[in-house]
Amino acid sequence: MPVVSMTVNGKPVQAEVDSRTLLVQFLRETLRLTGTHVGCDTSQCGACVVHVDGLAVKSCTMLAVQAEGADVLTIEGVATGDTLHPMQEAFRQNHGLQCGYCTPGMIMTALDIVRRKGHALDDRTIREELEGNLCRCTGYHNIVKSIAAGARAMADGDSSRQQAAE
């Protein structure tokens, strides 16, 4: 069996894997990082979104061996210690979840949206960008509201860090 090495949430990991092992299986079963969910097995729902080398990827569509040498960020690596990331906090404050099953993938996608589209996001942009993520519980209103609030909070955090550096 091949050995795969990568950095997951800032920590180097290495393990033997079957060459057919999906990244989502590697994360959940080998590393026991169960925040990344499997919702559909067909890459339709987005519950399995993680970041690979800074890009959002549906981890059910990628083999673990394809992540060789990559930097992988899962929902478990987004917070800083006990302090939620501004996007996570926005989901909490704006009730952007119900059962929570889709939430990790929604948050990882939201972070990617902010990276690509910036901090000033309107509802239409957010809704269009969420096309690859499904929530079976809500009408998306609070998810969209959460992403917009999280994007603004991330901008506030960026400007605070910039002022502190000056």
Short mmCIF file of N, CA and C in Angstrom, two decimals:
data_model
loop_
_atom_site.label_atom_id
_atom_site.label_comp_id
_atom_site.label_asym_id
_atom_site.label_seq_id
_atom_site.Cartn_x
_atom_site.Cartn_y
_atom_site.Cartn_z
N MET A 1 0.85 -1.19 0.00
CA MET A 1 0.00 0.00 0.00
C MET A 1 0.89 1.24 0.00
N PRO A 2 0.45 2.26 -0.74
CA PRO A 2 1.24 3.50 -0.77
C PRO A 2 1.16 4.24 0.56
N VAL A 3 2.19 5.00 0.84
CA VAL A 3 2.23 5.86 2.02
C VAL A 3 1.95 7.28 1.53
N VAL A 4 1.04 7.97 2.22
CA VAL A 4 0.72 9.34 1.86
C VAL A 4 1.16 10.25 3.00
N SER A 5 1.75 11.37 2.63
CA SER A 5 2.18 12.38 3.60
C SER A 5 1.58 13.72 3.20
N MET A 6 1.07 14.43 4.18
CA MET A 6 0.51 15.75 3.94
C MET A 6 0.49 16.49 5.27
N THR A 7 0.15 17.75 5.20
CA THR A 7 -0.03 18.54 6.42
C THR A 7 -1.52 18.77 6.57
N VAL A 8 -2.07 18.39 7.71
CA VAL A 8 -3.49 18.56 7.97
C VAL A 8 -3.65 19.45 9.20
N ASN A 9 -4.31 20.57 8.99
CA ASN A 9 -4.54 21.54 10.07
C ASN A 9 -3.23 21.94 10.75
N GLY A 10 -2.19 22.09 9.92
CA GLY A 10 -0.90 22.55 10.42
C GLY A 10 0.00 21.48 10.99
N LYS A 11 -0.46 20.23 10.99
CA LYS A 11 0.34 19.14 11.56
C LYS A 11 0.71 18.14 10.46
N PRO A 12 1.98 17.75 10.38
CA PRO A 12 2.36 16.74 9.39
C PRO A 12 1.76 15.38 9.75
N VAL A 13 1.22 14.70 8.76
CA VAL A 13 0.67 13.36 8.96
C VAL A 13 1.20 12.45 7.85
N GLN A 14 1.27 11.17 8.18
CA GLN A 14 1.73 10.18 7.22
C GLN A 14 1.06 8.87 7.57
N ALA A 15 0.58 8.15 6.55
CA ALA A 15 -0.09 6.87 6.80
C ALA A 15 -0.12 6.05 5.52
N GLU A 16 -0.19 4.75 5.70
CA GLU A 16 -0.42 3.85 4.57
C GLU A 16 -1.89 3.92 4.21
N VAL A 17 -2.17 3.96 2.91
CA VAL A 17 -3.56 4.00 2.45
C VAL A 17 -3.72 3.10 1.23
N ASP A 18 -4.88 2.55 1.10
CA ASP A 18 -5.23 1.87 -0.14
C ASP A 18 -5.28 2.94 -1.21
N SER A 19 -4.81 2.65 -2.39
CA SER A 19 -4.76 3.66 -3.45
C SER A 19 -6.14 4.18 -3.85
N ARG A 20 -7.21 3.47 -3.45
CA ARG A 20 -8.59 3.89 -3.77
C ARG A 20 -9.23 4.71 -2.67
N THR A 21 -8.49 4.97 -1.59
CA THR A 21 -9.04 5.70 -0.45
C THR A 21 -9.29 7.15 -0.82
N LEU A 22 -10.51 7.59 -0.59
CA LEU A 22 -10.86 8.99 -0.84
C LEU A 22 -10.29 9.86 0.29
N LEU A 23 -10.02 11.12 -0.03
CA LEU A 23 -9.51 12.03 0.98
C LEU A 23 -10.46 12.12 2.17
N VAL A 24 -11.76 12.17 1.92
CA VAL A 24 -12.73 12.25 3.02
C VAL A 24 -12.62 11.02 3.93
N GLN A 25 -12.40 9.85 3.36
CA GLN A 25 -12.24 8.64 4.16
C GLN A 25 -10.95 8.70 4.98
N PHE A 26 -9.88 9.18 4.36
CA PHE A 26 -8.61 9.32 5.05
C PHE A 26 -8.75 10.25 6.26
N LEU A 27 -9.40 11.38 6.04
CA LEU A 27 -9.58 12.35 7.13
C LEU A 27 -10.44 11.77 8.25
N ARG A 28 -11.56 11.16 7.89
CA ARG A 28 -12.50 10.67 8.89
C ARG A 28 -12.04 9.38 9.56
N GLU A 29 -11.59 8.41 8.76
CA GLU A 29 -11.32 7.08 9.28
C GLU A 29 -9.89 6.90 9.78
N THR A 30 -8.94 7.46 9.06
CA THR A 30 -7.54 7.30 9.47
C THR A 30 -7.15 8.34 10.51
N LEU A 31 -7.49 9.61 10.24
CA LEU A 31 -7.10 10.68 11.16
C LEU A 31 -8.15 10.97 12.22
N ARG A 32 -9.33 10.39 12.10
CA ARG A 32 -10.43 10.60 13.06
C ARG A 32 -10.88 12.06 13.15
N LEU A 33 -10.76 12.78 12.04
CA LEU A 33 -11.27 14.15 11.95
C LEU A 33 -12.66 14.05 11.34
N THR A 34 -13.65 13.93 12.19
CA THR A 34 -15.00 13.60 11.72
C THR A 34 -15.88 14.82 11.44
N GLY A 35 -15.31 16.02 11.49
CA GLY A 35 -16.09 17.21 11.16
C GLY A 35 -16.41 17.30 9.69
N THR A 36 -15.57 16.71 8.85
CA THR A 36 -15.83 16.65 7.41
C THR A 36 -16.82 15.51 7.18
N HIS A 37 -17.97 15.83 6.62
CA HIS A 37 -19.04 14.83 6.51
C HIS A 37 -19.18 14.27 5.10
N VAL A 38 -19.75 13.09 5.02
CA VAL A 38 -20.11 12.49 3.74
C VAL A 38 -21.63 12.55 3.68
N GLY A 39 -22.15 13.31 2.74
CA GLY A 39 -23.59 13.49 2.68
C GLY A 39 -24.26 12.81 1.51
N CYS A 40 -23.51 12.58 0.41
CA CYS A 40 -24.20 12.09 -0.77
C CYS A 40 -23.41 11.06 -1.57
N ASP A 41 -22.11 11.01 -1.41
CA ASP A 41 -21.24 10.12 -2.20
C ASP A 41 -21.25 10.42 -3.69
N THR A 42 -21.79 11.55 -4.09
CA THR A 42 -21.84 11.88 -5.52
C THR A 42 -21.33 13.29 -5.82
N SER A 43 -20.73 13.93 -4.87
CA SER A 43 -20.17 15.29 -4.96
C SER A 43 -21.23 16.36 -5.21
N GLN A 44 -22.45 16.11 -4.81
CA GLN A 44 -23.52 17.06 -5.04
C GLN A 44 -23.80 17.97 -3.84
N CYS A 45 -23.47 17.52 -2.62
CA CYS A 45 -24.00 18.22 -1.44
C CYS A 45 -23.02 19.19 -0.78
N GLY A 46 -21.72 19.01 -0.93
CA GLY A 46 -20.76 19.93 -0.33
C GLY A 46 -20.48 19.71 1.14
N ALA A 47 -21.03 18.68 1.75
CA ALA A 47 -20.78 18.43 3.18
C ALA A 47 -19.33 18.05 3.44
N CYS A 48 -18.61 17.66 2.40
CA CYS A 48 -17.24 17.17 2.55
C CYS A 48 -16.19 18.21 2.15
N VAL A 49 -16.56 19.46 1.99
CA VAL A 49 -15.61 20.48 1.53
C VAL A 49 -14.50 20.70 2.56
N VAL A 50 -13.27 20.65 2.07
CA VAL A 50 -12.08 21.00 2.82
C VAL A 50 -11.25 21.90 1.91
N HIS A 51 -10.19 22.47 2.44
CA HIS A 51 -9.28 23.26 1.61
C HIS A 51 -8.01 22.46 1.40
N VAL A 52 -7.59 22.37 0.14
CA VAL A 52 -6.35 21.70 -0.23
C VAL A 52 -5.48 22.75 -0.90
N ASP A 53 -4.36 23.04 -0.28
CA ASP A 53 -3.46 24.09 -0.75
C ASP A 53 -4.23 25.39 -0.99
N GLY A 54 -5.15 25.70 -0.06
CA GLY A 54 -5.88 26.95 -0.09
C GLY A 54 -7.11 26.99 -0.95
N LEU A 55 -7.42 25.92 -1.66
CA LEU A 55 -8.59 25.89 -2.53
C LEU A 55 -9.65 24.95 -1.98
N ALA A 56 -10.91 25.34 -2.09
CA ALA A 56 -12.01 24.48 -1.64
C ALA A 56 -12.12 23.28 -2.56
N VAL A 57 -12.20 22.09 -1.95
CA VAL A 57 -12.28 20.84 -2.70
C VAL A 57 -13.32 19.96 -2.03
N LYS A 58 -14.12 19.29 -2.84
CA LYS A 58 -15.03 18.27 -2.29
C LYS A 58 -14.19 17.02 -2.08
N SER A 59 -13.93 16.71 -0.83
CA SER A 59 -12.98 15.64 -0.51
C SER A 59 -13.50 14.25 -0.86
N CYS A 60 -14.77 14.14 -1.24
CA CYS A 60 -15.28 12.85 -1.70
C CYS A 60 -14.94 12.61 -3.17
N THR A 61 -14.34 13.61 -3.83
CA THR A 61 -13.99 13.47 -5.24
C THR A 61 -12.48 13.38 -5.44
N MET A 62 -11.73 13.35 -4.36
CA MET A 62 -10.27 13.36 -4.44
C MET A 62 -9.70 12.17 -3.69
N LEU A 63 -8.77 11.50 -4.30
CA LEU A 63 -8.09 10.40 -3.62
C LEU A 63 -7.09 10.95 -2.62
N ALA A 64 -6.90 10.24 -1.54
CA ALA A 64 -5.93 10.67 -0.52
C ALA A 64 -4.54 10.80 -1.13
N VAL A 65 -4.18 9.87 -2.02
CA VAL A 65 -2.84 9.93 -2.63
C VAL A 65 -2.66 11.17 -3.50
N GLN A 66 -3.76 11.76 -3.98
CA GLN A 66 -3.67 12.99 -4.76
C GLN A 66 -3.31 14.19 -3.88
N ALA A 67 -3.47 14.05 -2.58
CA ALA A 67 -3.13 15.12 -1.64
C ALA A 67 -1.71 14.98 -1.11
N GLU A 68 -0.94 14.10 -1.70
CA GLU A 68 0.46 13.92 -1.29
C GLU A 68 1.18 15.27 -1.28
N GLY A 69 1.76 15.59 -0.13
CA GLY A 69 2.52 16.83 0.00
C GLY A 69 1.68 18.09 0.16
N ALA A 70 0.38 17.95 0.17
CA ALA A 70 -0.53 19.11 0.22
C ALA A 70 -0.71 19.62 1.63
N ASP A 71 -1.21 20.83 1.71
CA ASP A 71 -1.62 21.44 2.97
C ASP A 71 -3.14 21.37 2.99
N VAL A 72 -3.69 20.60 3.91
CA VAL A 72 -5.14 20.38 3.99
C VAL A 72 -5.68 21.07 5.24
N LEU A 73 -6.75 21.81 5.07
CA LEU A 73 -7.43 22.45 6.19
C LEU A 73 -8.84 21.90 6.28
N THR A 74 -9.19 21.37 7.45
CA THR A 74 -10.54 20.88 7.70
C THR A 74 -11.22 21.82 8.68
N ILE A 75 -12.48 21.61 8.93
CA ILE A 75 -13.23 22.45 9.87
C ILE A 75 -12.58 22.44 11.25
N GLU A 76 -11.93 21.33 11.61
CA GLU A 76 -11.28 21.25 12.92
C GLU A 76 -10.10 22.21 13.06
N GLY A 77 -9.56 22.66 11.94
CA GLY A 77 -8.40 23.54 11.97
C GLY A 77 -8.72 25.01 11.78
N VAL A 78 -9.99 25.35 11.71
CA VAL A 78 -10.39 26.74 11.43
C VAL A 78 -10.33 27.62 12.67
N ALA A 79 -10.79 27.12 13.79
CA ALA A 79 -10.77 27.90 15.04
C ALA A 79 -9.33 28.02 15.55
N THR A 80 -9.12 28.98 16.41
CA THR A 80 -7.83 29.14 17.08
C THR A 80 -8.03 28.79 18.55
N GLY A 81 -7.62 27.59 18.92
CA GLY A 81 -7.85 27.12 20.28
C GLY A 81 -9.34 27.06 20.56
N ASP A 82 -9.76 27.73 21.62
CA ASP A 82 -11.17 27.76 21.99
C ASP A 82 -11.92 28.93 21.35
N THR A 83 -11.22 29.73 20.56
CA THR A 83 -11.84 30.90 19.93
C THR A 83 -12.30 30.54 18.52
N LEU A 84 -13.59 30.65 18.30
CA LEU A 84 -14.14 30.37 16.97
C LEU A 84 -13.60 31.36 15.95
N HIS A 85 -13.46 30.89 14.73
CA HIS A 85 -13.13 31.76 13.59
C HIS A 85 -14.31 32.71 13.40
N PRO A 86 -14.10 33.92 12.92
CA PRO A 86 -15.22 34.85 12.71
C PRO A 86 -16.37 34.26 11.88
N MET A 87 -16.07 33.41 10.91
CA MET A 87 -17.14 32.81 10.12
C MET A 87 -17.92 31.81 10.96
N GLN A 88 -17.24 31.03 11.78
CA GLN A 88 -17.93 30.09 12.67
C GLN A 88 -18.81 30.85 13.65
N GLU A 89 -18.26 31.92 14.21
CA GLU A 89 -19.02 32.74 15.16
C GLU A 89 -20.24 33.35 14.49
N ALA A 90 -20.11 33.77 13.25
CA ALA A 90 -21.25 34.35 12.52
C ALA A 90 -22.35 33.30 12.32
N PHE A 91 -21.98 32.06 12.03
CA PHE A 91 -22.98 31.00 11.89
C PHE A 91 -23.68 30.78 13.23
N ARG A 92 -22.94 30.84 14.32
CA ARG A 92 -23.54 30.66 15.65
C ARG A 92 -24.48 31.82 15.97
N GLN A 93 -24.02 33.04 15.76
CA GLN A 93 -24.82 34.21 16.11
C GLN A 93 -26.06 34.38 15.24
N ASN A 94 -25.97 33.97 13.98
CA ASN A 94 -27.07 34.19 13.03
C ASN A 94 -27.90 32.94 12.78
N HIS A 95 -27.71 31.92 13.60
CA HIS A 95 -28.50 30.68 13.49
C HIS A 95 -28.40 30.08 12.09
N GLY A 96 -27.16 30.02 11.57
CA GLY A 96 -26.94 29.50 10.23
C GLY A 96 -26.87 27.99 10.17
N LEU A 97 -27.48 27.32 11.12
CA LEU A 97 -27.49 25.86 11.14
C LEU A 97 -28.73 25.38 11.86
N GLN A 98 -29.11 24.18 11.55
CA GLN A 98 -30.17 23.52 12.32
C GLN A 98 -29.61 22.21 12.83
N CYS A 99 -29.62 21.18 12.00
CA CYS A 99 -29.07 19.91 12.48
C CYS A 99 -27.55 19.96 12.51
N GLY A 100 -26.94 20.82 11.71
CA GLY A 100 -25.49 21.00 11.71
C GLY A 100 -24.73 20.10 10.76
N TYR A 101 -25.41 19.20 10.08
CA TYR A 101 -24.71 18.25 9.23
C TYR A 101 -23.97 18.93 8.08
N CYS A 102 -24.60 19.90 7.45
CA CYS A 102 -23.98 20.60 6.31
C CYS A 102 -23.06 21.72 6.75
N THR A 103 -23.11 22.12 8.01
CA THR A 103 -22.43 23.32 8.48
C THR A 103 -20.93 23.32 8.23
N PRO A 104 -20.19 22.25 8.52
CA PRO A 104 -18.74 22.30 8.24
C PRO A 104 -18.45 22.61 6.77
N GLY A 105 -19.15 21.95 5.87
CA GLY A 105 -18.94 22.20 4.44
C GLY A 105 -19.37 23.60 4.04
N MET A 106 -20.45 24.09 4.63
CA MET A 106 -20.90 25.46 4.36
C MET A 106 -19.85 26.47 4.81
N ILE A 107 -19.28 26.26 5.99
CA ILE A 107 -18.28 27.20 6.51
C ILE A 107 -17.02 27.14 5.66
N MET A 108 -16.57 25.96 5.30
CA MET A 108 -15.37 25.85 4.46
C MET A 108 -15.61 26.49 3.10
N THR A 109 -16.80 26.32 2.55
CA THR A 109 -17.14 26.97 1.29
C THR A 109 -17.20 28.48 1.47
N ALA A 110 -17.80 28.93 2.57
CA ALA A 110 -17.90 30.36 2.85
C ALA A 110 -16.52 31.00 2.92
N LEU A 111 -15.57 30.34 3.56
CA LEU A 111 -14.22 30.88 3.64
C LEU A 111 -13.60 31.01 2.25
N ASP A 112 -13.89 30.04 1.40
CA ASP A 112 -13.39 30.10 0.03
C ASP A 112 -14.06 31.23 -0.76
N ILE A 113 -15.35 31.42 -0.54
CA ILE A 113 -16.06 32.52 -1.21
C ILE A 113 -15.41 33.85 -0.84
N VAL A 114 -15.14 34.05 0.43
CA VAL A 114 -14.51 35.30 0.89
C VAL A 114 -13.13 35.45 0.26
N ARG A 115 -12.37 34.37 0.21
CA ARG A 115 -11.04 34.42 -0.40
C ARG A 115 -11.11 34.85 -1.86
N ARG A 116 -12.10 34.32 -2.59
CA ARG A 116 -12.21 34.60 -4.02
C ARG A 116 -12.96 35.88 -4.34
N LYS A 117 -13.99 36.21 -3.53
CA LYS A 117 -14.90 37.30 -3.88
C LYS A 117 -14.75 38.54 -3.00
N GLY A 118 -14.03 38.41 -1.90
CA GLY A 118 -13.84 39.55 -1.01
C GLY A 118 -14.85 39.58 0.13
N HIS A 119 -14.76 40.64 0.92
CA HIS A 119 -15.55 40.74 2.14
C HIS A 119 -16.93 41.36 1.94
N ALA A 120 -17.12 42.09 0.87
CA ALA A 120 -18.41 42.75 0.62
C ALA A 120 -19.25 41.85 -0.28
N LEU A 121 -20.01 40.97 0.33
CA LEU A 121 -20.78 39.98 -0.42
C LEU A 121 -22.26 40.30 -0.35
N ASP A 122 -22.93 40.30 -1.50
CA ASP A 122 -24.38 40.49 -1.48
C ASP A 122 -25.05 39.12 -1.49
N ASP A 123 -26.34 39.12 -1.18
CA ASP A 123 -27.09 37.86 -1.06
C ASP A 123 -27.05 37.06 -2.36
N ARG A 124 -27.18 37.72 -3.48
CA ARG A 124 -27.20 37.01 -4.77
C ARG A 124 -25.88 36.27 -5.00
N THR A 125 -24.77 36.95 -4.75
CA THR A 125 -23.45 36.31 -4.93
C THR A 125 -23.32 35.10 -4.01
N ILE A 126 -23.70 35.27 -2.76
CA ILE A 126 -23.58 34.16 -1.81
C ILE A 126 -24.44 32.99 -2.28
N ARG A 127 -25.67 33.25 -2.65
CA ARG A 127 -26.56 32.16 -3.10
C ARG A 127 -26.01 31.45 -4.33
N GLU A 128 -25.49 32.22 -5.28
CA GLU A 128 -24.91 31.60 -6.48
C GLU A 128 -23.69 30.74 -6.13
N GLU A 129 -22.88 31.24 -5.23
CA GLU A 129 -21.67 30.52 -4.83
C GLU A 129 -21.97 29.27 -4.02
N LEU A 130 -23.12 29.22 -3.40
CA LEU A 130 -23.51 28.05 -2.60
C LEU A 130 -24.21 26.96 -3.42
N GLU A 131 -24.26 27.11 -4.72
CA GLU A 131 -24.97 26.13 -5.55
C GLU A 131 -24.49 24.70 -5.35
N GLY A 132 -23.24 24.51 -4.99
CA GLY A 132 -22.70 23.17 -4.79
C GLY A 132 -22.84 22.65 -3.37
N ASN A 133 -23.58 23.36 -2.54
CA ASN A 133 -23.80 22.95 -1.15
C ASN A 133 -25.29 22.83 -0.88
N LEU A 134 -25.67 21.74 -0.27
CA LEU A 134 -27.08 21.52 0.05
C LEU A 134 -27.30 21.50 1.55
N CYS A 135 -28.40 22.12 1.95
CA CYS A 135 -28.88 22.02 3.33
C CYS A 135 -30.29 21.47 3.25
N ARG A 136 -30.53 20.41 3.95
CA ARG A 136 -31.85 19.77 3.88
C ARG A 136 -32.80 20.28 4.96
N CYS A 137 -32.31 21.19 5.83
CA CYS A 137 -33.13 21.65 6.94
C CYS A 137 -33.70 23.06 6.76
N THR A 138 -32.93 23.94 6.15
CA THR A 138 -33.31 25.36 6.15
C THR A 138 -33.65 25.88 4.77
N GLY A 139 -34.13 27.08 4.73
CA GLY A 139 -34.37 27.77 3.46
C GLY A 139 -33.20 28.63 3.07
N TYR A 140 -32.05 28.44 3.67
CA TYR A 140 -30.79 29.13 3.36
C TYR A 140 -30.75 30.58 3.83
N HIS A 141 -31.84 31.15 4.25
CA HIS A 141 -31.85 32.56 4.63
C HIS A 141 -30.79 32.85 5.70
N ASN A 142 -30.77 32.06 6.77
CA ASN A 142 -29.81 32.30 7.84
C ASN A 142 -28.39 31.90 7.47
N ILE A 143 -28.24 30.97 6.54
CA ILE A 143 -26.90 30.61 6.06
C ILE A 143 -26.32 31.78 5.28
N VAL A 144 -27.11 32.35 4.39
CA VAL A 144 -26.67 33.51 3.60
C VAL A 144 -26.34 34.68 4.53
N LYS A 145 -27.22 34.91 5.48
CA LYS A 145 -27.01 35.98 6.47
C LYS A 145 -25.72 35.74 7.26
N SER A 146 -25.46 34.51 7.63
CA SER A 146 -24.26 34.15 8.39
C SER A 146 -23.00 34.40 7.57
N ILE A 147 -23.03 34.01 6.31
CA ILE A 147 -21.85 34.20 5.45
C ILE A 147 -21.55 35.68 5.26
N ALA A 148 -22.58 36.47 5.03
CA ALA A 148 -22.37 37.92 4.86
C ALA A 148 -21.79 38.52 6.15
N ALA A 149 -22.33 38.12 7.29
CA ALA A 149 -21.83 38.63 8.58
C ALA A 149 -20.41 38.15 8.84
N GLY A 150 -20.14 36.90 8.52
CA GLY A 150 -18.79 36.36 8.71
C GLY A 150 -17.78 37.06 7.83
N ALA A 151 -18.16 37.34 6.60
CA ALA A 151 -17.26 38.05 5.68
C ALA A 151 -16.93 39.44 6.22
N ARG A 152 -17.95 40.13 6.73
CA ARG A 152 -17.71 41.46 7.32
C ARG A 152 -16.82 41.37 8.54
N ALA A 153 -17.06 40.36 9.39
CA ALA A 153 -16.25 40.19 10.59
C ALA A 153 -14.80 39.85 10.22
N MET A 154 -14.62 39.07 9.17
CA MET A 154 -13.26 38.76 8.72
C MET A 154 -12.56 40.03 8.24
N ALA A 155 -13.28 40.91 7.56
CA ALA A 155 -12.70 42.18 7.10
C ALA A 155 -12.30 43.03 8.30
N ASP A 156 -13.16 43.08 9.31
CA ASP A 156 -12.86 43.84 10.53
C ASP A 156 -11.61 43.28 11.20
N GLY A 157 -11.49 41.97 11.24
CA GLY A 157 -10.32 41.33 11.83
C GLY A 157 -9.06 41.62 11.04
N ASP A 158 -9.17 41.62 9.70
CA ASP A 158 -8.02 41.93 8.85
C ASP A 158 -7.55 43.35 9.08
N SER A 159 -8.51 44.31 9.17
CA SER A 159 -8.12 45.70 9.36
C SER A 159 -7.55 45.93 10.76
N SER A 160 -8.05 45.21 11.76
CA SER A 160 -7.51 45.31 13.12
C SER A 160 -6.07 44.82 13.17
N ARG A 161 -5.80 43.69 12.49
CA ARG A 161 -4.44 43.15 12.46
C ARG A 161 -3.51 44.10 11.71
N GLN A 162 -4.01 44.71 10.63
CA GLN A 162 -3.20 45.63 9.84
C GLN A 162 -2.85 46.87 10.66
N GLN A 163 -3.82 47.40 11.43
CA GLN A 163 -3.56 48.56 12.27
C GLN A 163 -2.55 48.24 13.37
N ALA A 164 -2.65 47.04 13.92
CA ALA A 164 -1.71 46.63 14.98
C ALA A 164 -0.29 46.52 14.44
N ALA A 165 -0.17 46.11 13.17
CA ALA A 165 1.16 45.95 12.55
C ALA A 165 1.79 47.31 12.27
N GLU A 166 0.96 48.33 12.06
CA GLU A 166 1.48 49.67 11.75
C GLU A 166 1.89 50.31 13.00
#
